[in-house]
Coordinates of C-alpha atoms (C1' of nucleotides) in Angstrom, one line a residue:
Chain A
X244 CA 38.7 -23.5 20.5
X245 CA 35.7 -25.9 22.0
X246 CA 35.3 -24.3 24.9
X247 CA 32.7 -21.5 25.3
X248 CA 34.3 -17.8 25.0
X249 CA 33.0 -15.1 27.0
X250 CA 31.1 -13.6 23.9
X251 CA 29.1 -17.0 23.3
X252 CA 28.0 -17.2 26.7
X253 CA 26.9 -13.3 26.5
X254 CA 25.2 -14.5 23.5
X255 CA 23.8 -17.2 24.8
X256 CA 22.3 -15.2 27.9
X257 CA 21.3 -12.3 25.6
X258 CA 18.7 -15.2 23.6
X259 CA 17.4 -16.8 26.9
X260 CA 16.8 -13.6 27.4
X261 CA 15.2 -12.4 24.5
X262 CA 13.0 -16.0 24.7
X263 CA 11.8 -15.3 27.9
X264 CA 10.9 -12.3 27.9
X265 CA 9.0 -13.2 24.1
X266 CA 6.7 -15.3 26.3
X267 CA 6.0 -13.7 28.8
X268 CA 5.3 -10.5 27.0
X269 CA 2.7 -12.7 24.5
X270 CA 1.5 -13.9 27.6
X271 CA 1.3 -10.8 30.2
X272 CA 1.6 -7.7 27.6
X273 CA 4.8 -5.8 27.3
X274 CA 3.7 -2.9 30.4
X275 CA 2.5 -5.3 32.6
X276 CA 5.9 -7.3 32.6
X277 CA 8.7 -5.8 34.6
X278 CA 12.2 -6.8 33.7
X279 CA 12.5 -8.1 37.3
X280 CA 9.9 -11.0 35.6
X281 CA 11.9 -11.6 32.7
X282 CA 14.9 -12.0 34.5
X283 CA 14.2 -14.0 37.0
X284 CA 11.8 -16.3 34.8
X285 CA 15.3 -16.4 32.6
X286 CA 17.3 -17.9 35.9
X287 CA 19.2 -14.4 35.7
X288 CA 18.8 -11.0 37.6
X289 CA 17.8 -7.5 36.3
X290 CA 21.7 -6.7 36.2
X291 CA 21.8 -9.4 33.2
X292 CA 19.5 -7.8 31.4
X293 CA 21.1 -4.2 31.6
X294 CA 24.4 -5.9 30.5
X295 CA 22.6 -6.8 27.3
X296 CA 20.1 -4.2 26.8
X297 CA 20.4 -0.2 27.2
X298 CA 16.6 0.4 27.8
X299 CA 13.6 -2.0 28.3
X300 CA 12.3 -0.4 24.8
X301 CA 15.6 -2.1 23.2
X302 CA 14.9 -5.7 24.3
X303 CA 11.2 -5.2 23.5
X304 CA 12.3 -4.6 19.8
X305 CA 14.5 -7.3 20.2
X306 CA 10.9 -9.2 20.5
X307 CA 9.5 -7.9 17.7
X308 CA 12.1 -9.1 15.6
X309 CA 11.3 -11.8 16.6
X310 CA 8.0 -11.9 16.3
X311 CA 8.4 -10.7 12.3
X312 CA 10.9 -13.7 11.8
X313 CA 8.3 -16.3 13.1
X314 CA 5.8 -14.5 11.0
X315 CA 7.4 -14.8 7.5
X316 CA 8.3 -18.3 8.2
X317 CA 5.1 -19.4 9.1
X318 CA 3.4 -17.7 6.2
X319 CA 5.9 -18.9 3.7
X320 CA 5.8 -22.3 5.2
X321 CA 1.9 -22.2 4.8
X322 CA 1.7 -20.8 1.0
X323 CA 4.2 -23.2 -0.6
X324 CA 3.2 -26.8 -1.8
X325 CA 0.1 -25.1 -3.2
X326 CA -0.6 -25.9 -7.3
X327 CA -3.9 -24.1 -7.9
X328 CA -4.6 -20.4 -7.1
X329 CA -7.6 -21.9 -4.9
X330 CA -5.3 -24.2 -2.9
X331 CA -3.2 -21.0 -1.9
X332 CA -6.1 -19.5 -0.5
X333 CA -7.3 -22.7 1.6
X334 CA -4.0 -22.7 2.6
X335 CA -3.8 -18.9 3.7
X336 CA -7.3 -19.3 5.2
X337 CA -5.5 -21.8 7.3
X338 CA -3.0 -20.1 8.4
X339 CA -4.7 -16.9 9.5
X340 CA -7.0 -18.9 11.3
X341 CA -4.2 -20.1 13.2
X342 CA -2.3 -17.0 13.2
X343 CA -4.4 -13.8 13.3
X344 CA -5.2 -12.8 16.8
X345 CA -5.0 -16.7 18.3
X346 CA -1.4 -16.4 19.4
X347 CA -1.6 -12.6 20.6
X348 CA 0.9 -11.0 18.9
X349 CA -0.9 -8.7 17.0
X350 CA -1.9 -7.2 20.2
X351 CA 1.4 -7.4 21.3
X352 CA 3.4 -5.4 18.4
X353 CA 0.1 -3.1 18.4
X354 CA 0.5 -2.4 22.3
X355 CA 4.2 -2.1 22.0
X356 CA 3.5 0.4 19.2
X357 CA 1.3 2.8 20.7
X358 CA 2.7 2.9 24.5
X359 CA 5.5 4.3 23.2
X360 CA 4.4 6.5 20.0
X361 CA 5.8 9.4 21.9
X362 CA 9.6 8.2 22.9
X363 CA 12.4 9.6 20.7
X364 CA 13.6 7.0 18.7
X365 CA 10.9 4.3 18.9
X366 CA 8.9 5.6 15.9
X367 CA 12.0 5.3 13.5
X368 CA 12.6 1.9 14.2
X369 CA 8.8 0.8 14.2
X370 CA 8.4 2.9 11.1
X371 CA 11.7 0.8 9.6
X372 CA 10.4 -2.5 10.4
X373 CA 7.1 -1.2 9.1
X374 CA 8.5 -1.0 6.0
X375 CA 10.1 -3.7 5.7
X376 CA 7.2 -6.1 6.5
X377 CA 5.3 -4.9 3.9
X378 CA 8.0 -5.1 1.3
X379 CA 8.4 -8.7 2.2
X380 CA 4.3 -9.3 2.0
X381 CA 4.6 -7.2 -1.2
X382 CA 7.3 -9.6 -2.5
X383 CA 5.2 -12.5 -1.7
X384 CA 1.9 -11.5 -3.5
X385 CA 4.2 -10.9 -7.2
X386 CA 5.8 -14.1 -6.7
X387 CA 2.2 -16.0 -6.3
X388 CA 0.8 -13.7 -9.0
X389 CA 3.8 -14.3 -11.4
X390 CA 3.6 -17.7 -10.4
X391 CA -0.1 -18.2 -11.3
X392 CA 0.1 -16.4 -14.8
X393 CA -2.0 -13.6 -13.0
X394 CA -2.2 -9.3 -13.5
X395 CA -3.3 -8.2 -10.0
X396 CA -6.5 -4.9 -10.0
X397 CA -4.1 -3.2 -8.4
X398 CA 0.0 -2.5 -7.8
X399 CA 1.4 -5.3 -5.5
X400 CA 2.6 -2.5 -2.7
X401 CA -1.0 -1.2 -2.3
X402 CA -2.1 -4.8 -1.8
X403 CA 0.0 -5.6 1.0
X404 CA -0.3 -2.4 2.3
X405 CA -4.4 -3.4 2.6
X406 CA -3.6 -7.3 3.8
X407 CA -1.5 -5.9 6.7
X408 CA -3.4 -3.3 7.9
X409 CA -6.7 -5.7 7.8
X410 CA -4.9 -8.0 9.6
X411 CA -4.0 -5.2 12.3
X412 CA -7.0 -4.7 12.7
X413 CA -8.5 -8.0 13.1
X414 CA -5.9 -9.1 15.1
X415 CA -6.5 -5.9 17.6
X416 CA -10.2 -6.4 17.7
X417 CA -9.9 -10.3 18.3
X418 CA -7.2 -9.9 21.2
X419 CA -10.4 -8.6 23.5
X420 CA -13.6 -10.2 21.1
X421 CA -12.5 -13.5 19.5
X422 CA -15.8 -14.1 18.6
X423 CA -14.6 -11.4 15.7
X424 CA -14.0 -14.1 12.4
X425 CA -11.0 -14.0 10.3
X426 CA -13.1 -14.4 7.2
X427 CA -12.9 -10.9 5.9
X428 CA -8.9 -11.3 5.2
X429 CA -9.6 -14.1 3.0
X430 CA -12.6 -12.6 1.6
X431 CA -10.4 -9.9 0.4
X432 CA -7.5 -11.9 -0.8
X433 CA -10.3 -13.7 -2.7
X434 CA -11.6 -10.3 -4.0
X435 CA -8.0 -9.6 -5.8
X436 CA -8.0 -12.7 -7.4
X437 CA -11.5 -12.1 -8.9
X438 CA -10.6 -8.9 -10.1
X439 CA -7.3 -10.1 -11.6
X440 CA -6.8 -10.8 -15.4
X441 CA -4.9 -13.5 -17.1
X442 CA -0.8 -12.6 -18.0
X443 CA -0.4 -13.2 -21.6
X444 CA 3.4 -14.3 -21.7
X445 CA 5.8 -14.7 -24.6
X446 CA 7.6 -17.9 -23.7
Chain B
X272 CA -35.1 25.8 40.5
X273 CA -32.6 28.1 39.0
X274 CA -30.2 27.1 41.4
X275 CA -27.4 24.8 40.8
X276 CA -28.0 21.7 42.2
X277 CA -25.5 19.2 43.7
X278 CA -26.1 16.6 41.1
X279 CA -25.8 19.0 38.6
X280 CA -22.6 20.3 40.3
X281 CA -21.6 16.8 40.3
X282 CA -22.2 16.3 36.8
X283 CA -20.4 19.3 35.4
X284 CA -17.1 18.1 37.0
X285 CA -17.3 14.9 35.7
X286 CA -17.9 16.3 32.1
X287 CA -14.8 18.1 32.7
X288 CA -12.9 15.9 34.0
X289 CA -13.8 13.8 30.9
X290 CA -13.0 16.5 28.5
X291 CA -9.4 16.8 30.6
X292 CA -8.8 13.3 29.9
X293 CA -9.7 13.0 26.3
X294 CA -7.5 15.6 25.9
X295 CA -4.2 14.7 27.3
X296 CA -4.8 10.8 26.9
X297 CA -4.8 12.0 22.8
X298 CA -2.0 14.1 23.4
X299 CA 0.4 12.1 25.6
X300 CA -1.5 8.2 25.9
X301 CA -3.2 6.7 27.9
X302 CA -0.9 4.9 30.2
X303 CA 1.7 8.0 30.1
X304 CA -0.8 10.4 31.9
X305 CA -1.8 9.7 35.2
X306 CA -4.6 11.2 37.1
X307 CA -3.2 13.9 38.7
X308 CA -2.1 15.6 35.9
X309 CA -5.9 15.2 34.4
X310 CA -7.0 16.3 37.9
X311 CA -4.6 19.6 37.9
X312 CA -5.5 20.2 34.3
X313 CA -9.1 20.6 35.1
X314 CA -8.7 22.2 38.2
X315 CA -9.5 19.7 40.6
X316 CA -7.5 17.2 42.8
X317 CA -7.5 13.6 42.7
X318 CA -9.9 13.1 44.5
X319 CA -12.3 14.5 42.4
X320 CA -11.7 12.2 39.9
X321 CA -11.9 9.1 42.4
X322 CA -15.2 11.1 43.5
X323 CA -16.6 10.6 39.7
X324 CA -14.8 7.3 38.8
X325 CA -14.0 4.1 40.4
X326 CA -10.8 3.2 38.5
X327 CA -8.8 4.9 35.7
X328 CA -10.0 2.3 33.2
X329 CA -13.7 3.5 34.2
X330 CA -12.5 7.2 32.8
X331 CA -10.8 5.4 30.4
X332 CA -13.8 3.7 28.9
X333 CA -16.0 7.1 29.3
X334 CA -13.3 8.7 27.3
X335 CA -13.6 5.9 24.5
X336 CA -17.4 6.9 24.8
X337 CA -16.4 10.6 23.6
X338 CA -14.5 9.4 20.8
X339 CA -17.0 7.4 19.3
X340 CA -19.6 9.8 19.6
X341 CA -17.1 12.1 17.5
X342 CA -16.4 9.9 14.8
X343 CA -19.7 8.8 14.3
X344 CA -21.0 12.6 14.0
X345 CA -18.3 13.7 11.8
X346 CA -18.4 10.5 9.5
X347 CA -22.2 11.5 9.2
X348 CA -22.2 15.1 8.9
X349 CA -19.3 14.3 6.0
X350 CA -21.6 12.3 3.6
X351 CA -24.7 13.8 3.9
X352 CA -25.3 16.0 1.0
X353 CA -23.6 14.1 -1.2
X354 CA -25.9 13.0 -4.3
X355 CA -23.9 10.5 -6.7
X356 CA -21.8 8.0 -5.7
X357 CA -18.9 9.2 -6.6
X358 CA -19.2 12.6 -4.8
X359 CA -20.3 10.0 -1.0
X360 CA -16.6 8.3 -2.1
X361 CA -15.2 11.8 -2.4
X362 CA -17.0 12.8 0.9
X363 CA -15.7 10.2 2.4
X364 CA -12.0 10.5 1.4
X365 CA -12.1 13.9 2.6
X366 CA -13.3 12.8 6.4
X367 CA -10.8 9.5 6.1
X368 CA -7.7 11.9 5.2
X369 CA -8.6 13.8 8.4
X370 CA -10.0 11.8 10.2
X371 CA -7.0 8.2 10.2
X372 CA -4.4 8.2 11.9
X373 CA -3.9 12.5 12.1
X374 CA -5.9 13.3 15.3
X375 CA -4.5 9.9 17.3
X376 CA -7.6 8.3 18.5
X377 CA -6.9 5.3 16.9
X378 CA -3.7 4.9 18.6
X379 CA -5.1 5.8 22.0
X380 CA -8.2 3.3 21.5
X381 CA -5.7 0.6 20.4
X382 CA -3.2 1.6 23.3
X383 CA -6.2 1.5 25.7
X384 CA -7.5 -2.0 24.6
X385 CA -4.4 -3.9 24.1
X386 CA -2.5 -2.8 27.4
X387 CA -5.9 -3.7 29.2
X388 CA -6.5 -6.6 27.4
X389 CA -6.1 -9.5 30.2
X390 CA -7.7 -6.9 32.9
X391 CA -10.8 -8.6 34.2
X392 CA -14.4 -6.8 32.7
X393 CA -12.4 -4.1 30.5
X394 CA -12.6 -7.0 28.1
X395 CA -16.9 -7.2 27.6
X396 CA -16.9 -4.0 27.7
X397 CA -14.5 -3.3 24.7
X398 CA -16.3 -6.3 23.1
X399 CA -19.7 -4.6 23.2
X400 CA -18.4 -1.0 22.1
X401 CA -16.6 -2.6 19.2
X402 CA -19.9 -4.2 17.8
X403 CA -22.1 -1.3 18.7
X404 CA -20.0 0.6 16.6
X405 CA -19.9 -2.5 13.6
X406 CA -23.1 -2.3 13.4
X407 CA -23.5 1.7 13.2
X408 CA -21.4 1.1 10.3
X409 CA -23.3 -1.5 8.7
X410 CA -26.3 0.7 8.9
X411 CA -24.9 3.3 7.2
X412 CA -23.3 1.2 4.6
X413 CA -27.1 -0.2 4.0
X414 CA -28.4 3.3 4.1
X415 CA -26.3 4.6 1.8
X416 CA -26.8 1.5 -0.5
X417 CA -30.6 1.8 -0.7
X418 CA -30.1 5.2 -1.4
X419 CA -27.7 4.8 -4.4
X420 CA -30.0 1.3 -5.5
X421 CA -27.4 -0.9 -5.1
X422 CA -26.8 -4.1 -4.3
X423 CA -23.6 -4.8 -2.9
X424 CA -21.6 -7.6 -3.6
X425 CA -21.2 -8.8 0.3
X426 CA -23.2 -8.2 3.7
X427 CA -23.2 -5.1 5.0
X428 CA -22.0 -6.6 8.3
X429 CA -19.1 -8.1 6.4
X430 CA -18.1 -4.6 4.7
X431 CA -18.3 -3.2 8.1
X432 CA -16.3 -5.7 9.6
X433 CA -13.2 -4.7 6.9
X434 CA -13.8 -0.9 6.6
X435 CA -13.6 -0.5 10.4
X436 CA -10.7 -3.3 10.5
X437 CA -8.7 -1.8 7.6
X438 CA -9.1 1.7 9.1
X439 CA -8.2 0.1 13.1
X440 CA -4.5 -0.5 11.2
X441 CA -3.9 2.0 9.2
X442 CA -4.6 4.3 11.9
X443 CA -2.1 2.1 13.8
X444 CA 0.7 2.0 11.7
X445 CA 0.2 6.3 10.7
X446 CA 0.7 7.0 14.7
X447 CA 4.0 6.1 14.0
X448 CA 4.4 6.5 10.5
X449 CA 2.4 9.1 9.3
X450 CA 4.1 8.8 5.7
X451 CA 1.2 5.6 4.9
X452 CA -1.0 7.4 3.1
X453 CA -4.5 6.3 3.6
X454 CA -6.0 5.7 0.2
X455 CA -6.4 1.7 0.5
X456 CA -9.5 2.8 2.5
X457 CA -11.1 4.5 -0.3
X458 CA -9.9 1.7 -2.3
X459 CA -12.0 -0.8 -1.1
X460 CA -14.8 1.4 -0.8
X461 CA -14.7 2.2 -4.6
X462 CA -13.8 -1.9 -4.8
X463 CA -17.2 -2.6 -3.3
X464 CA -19.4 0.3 -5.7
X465 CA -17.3 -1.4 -8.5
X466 CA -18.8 -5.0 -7.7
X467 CA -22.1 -3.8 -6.6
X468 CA -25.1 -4.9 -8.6
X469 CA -28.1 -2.3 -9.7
X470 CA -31.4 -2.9 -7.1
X471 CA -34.5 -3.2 -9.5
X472 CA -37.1 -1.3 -7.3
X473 CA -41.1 -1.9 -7.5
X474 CA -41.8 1.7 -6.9
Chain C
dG132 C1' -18.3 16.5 46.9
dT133 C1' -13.8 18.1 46.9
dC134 C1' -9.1 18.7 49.0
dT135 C1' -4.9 17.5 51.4
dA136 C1' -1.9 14.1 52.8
dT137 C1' -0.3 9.8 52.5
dA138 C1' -0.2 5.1 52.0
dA139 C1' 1.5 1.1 49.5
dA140 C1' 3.5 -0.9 45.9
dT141 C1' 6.1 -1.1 41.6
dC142 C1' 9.4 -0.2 38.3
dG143 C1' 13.3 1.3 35.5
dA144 C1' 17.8 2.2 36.1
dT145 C1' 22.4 2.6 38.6
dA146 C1' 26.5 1.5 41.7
dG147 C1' 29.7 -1.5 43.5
dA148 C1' 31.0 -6.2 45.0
dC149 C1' 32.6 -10.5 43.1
Chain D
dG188 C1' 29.5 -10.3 32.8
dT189 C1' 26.5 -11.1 36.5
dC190 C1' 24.5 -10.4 41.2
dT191 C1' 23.0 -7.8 45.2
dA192 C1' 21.3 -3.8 47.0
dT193 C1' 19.3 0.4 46.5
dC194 C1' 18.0 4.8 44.6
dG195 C1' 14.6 7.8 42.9
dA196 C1' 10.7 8.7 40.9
dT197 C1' 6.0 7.7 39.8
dT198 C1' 1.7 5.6 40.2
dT199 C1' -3.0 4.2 41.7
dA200 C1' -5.9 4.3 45.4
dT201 C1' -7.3 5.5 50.2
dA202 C1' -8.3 8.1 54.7
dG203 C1' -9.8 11.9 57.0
dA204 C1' -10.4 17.1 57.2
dC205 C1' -13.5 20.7 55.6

DNA sequence: GTCTATAAATCGATAGAC
DNA sequence: GTCTATCGATTTATAGAC
C-alpha cells in the first residue's frame, strides 16, 4: 500500500515533466524549445516524454492549463480581503502590474495560439479553454458587483470578454516593449465602476 | 531611359517577393512557410530572396510593413465621409467587422512577435512599429475629436493605447475562435463619445 | 542578380533493447 | 515505463556557376 505503484511514479514523471517544460517554455518560447530540452532539463529522455504525451502540441496544453490554474488563483488571491470598491481596484492594479506581461505568459499562450491556428484539433481545445476563462472572469466581476450593491453599464460576459482581450493585448505588446503601462486595464475597470448604478435590494 | 534598369529590376523582385510572403505567411503563418515555398510561389529561387533579404525575420518585418500600411488606409478610407458621430461609430463597425480577426493579420503579427520575442534587434524594431502605429491612432482619435467638438474624457494617447490593445486580442482569440463577436470594440468607442464633454470653440 | 546544389543543423517522432 | 539510437523530413543559410 506505501510503496509507490507504477501509475504514481508515471504520474509523478508526467508533472516533472509538465513543470519543466512550463519553465522553460516561459523562458525560451514554446518553438524554440525542443522536447530534447525539456527532457533532459527534467533528468529524463525524449522517450519519457512520448510515453506521456502523443504530440508536443498535447504537453504544450498541458502548460496552458497550467498557466490558467496559476492565473485564477493569483487573481482571486489578489481581489479578496478588499472592503471598499476602491480597495479592489488598488488591489487589481497590483496584481496586473505584477502579472500582465512581467511573467511572459501572455506571450506564451498568445504564441502557442497562433503557431498552431492551422493544426486540426488545436483550435477546439484553445477555443474551449477560451471559453472557459472568460466564464470564470465573468463569474468574478457579478460576485464583486453583487458584493458591492452595484448594477454594472453593461452584461457581466461582455465585460470580461473586454478585460481579457485588453489584457491580451497588453500583455502581447509588453512581451517585446515593456515600457508599454498597464494603466489602461485599470482605467477601464475604473470606467465600469463609474458608469455603474447603485442595486436597490429588498432585504 | 526607358530601359529597365538593374536597380529597378532589383526592386521589382523584391516587391514580389514581398507580396509572395504577405500572402502565404496570412494564409499558412509565419513560422509554417519557409522560404522556398515564397521563393517558388513568386517564381524565383532562394536565392533570390537571400539576394533581397538578409534573414527571414528581415522579410518578416517588411511584410509587417505592408500590413500596416493596409490597415491604416482602409481604417481611413472607412471614416471619411462620415458627418455625425454616430454614422463615424457606424463607419467604424463596419471596417472593425471586416477588418478583426477575419483576414488573420492579427494572428500573423502576434505569431511573428511573440515567437521572435527573445531574438536579438527583432525586439526595437517591433517596439518602434508598435508606437508608430499608437500614435497614428491617437491622431486620428484627436482628429476626429476636433472635428465632432469634443472633448474626450481621457488622452488620446491613452484611448489609443486600449483601442489598439483591445483590438490586438480580440483579433487573437477570433483566429481561433471566430464565434467572439467583435462588438466590445465599438463598445468602448461609443463608451468614450458617451463620456466625452462638448469643446466650447472661439471661432 | 539569380539559380543550382549543398551544407549544416535541428527537430519531431519511432523502434527496439532493457 | 524509460532509454538509446536513429530515421526522415525540413529548415535556414551559404558557395559557386552563369
Amino acid at each position: 500500500m506505501g510503496r509507490i505503484t507504477r501509475k504514481e511514479s508515471h504520474a509523478q514523471t508526467r508533472e516533472r515533466l509538465v513543470e519543466t517544460a512550463h519553465r522553460l517554455f516561459l523562458r525560451d518560447g514554446y518553438n524554440a524549445t525542443s522536447l530534447d530540452k525539456v527532457a533532459a532539463e527534467a533528468g529524463f529522455s525524449k522517450g519519457a516524454v512520448y510515453s506521456n504525451f502523443a504530440t508536443k502540441h498535447e504537453l504544450g496544453l498541458a502548460v496552458l492549463d497550467v498557466l490558467h490554474l496559476e492565473r485564477a488563483m493569483s487573481l482571486a488571491s489578489a481581489v479578496v480581503g478588499a472592503e471598499t470598491a476602491e480597495d479592489r481596484i488598488d488591489a487589481f492594479e497590483k496584481w496586473a502590474d505584477e502579472n500582465i506581461g512581467d511573467v511572459g505568459w501572455t506571450a506564451l499562450e498568445v504564441e502557442f495560439a497562433t503557431s498552431n491556428r492551422h493544426v486540426a484539433g488545436i483550435n477546439q481545445a484553445l477555443a474551449g479553454r477560451r471559453r472557459e476563462l472568460t466564464a470564470a472572469i465573468a463569474d468574478l466581476i457579478e460576485q464583486q458587483a453583487a458584493d458591492l450593491d452595484l448594477t454594472l453599464p453593461l452584461p457581466a460576459d461582455d465585460a470580461a470578454v473586454q478585460l481579457l482581450a485588453l489584457g491580451i493585448g497588453l500583455g502581447v505588446q509588453r512581451a517585446f516593449d515593456p515600457e508599454l503601462p498597464v494603466t489602461s486595464l485599470v482605467d477601464l475597470l475604473r470606467s465600469f465602476l463609474e458608469r455603474a448604478q447603485p442595486t436597490t435590494r429588498s432585504d
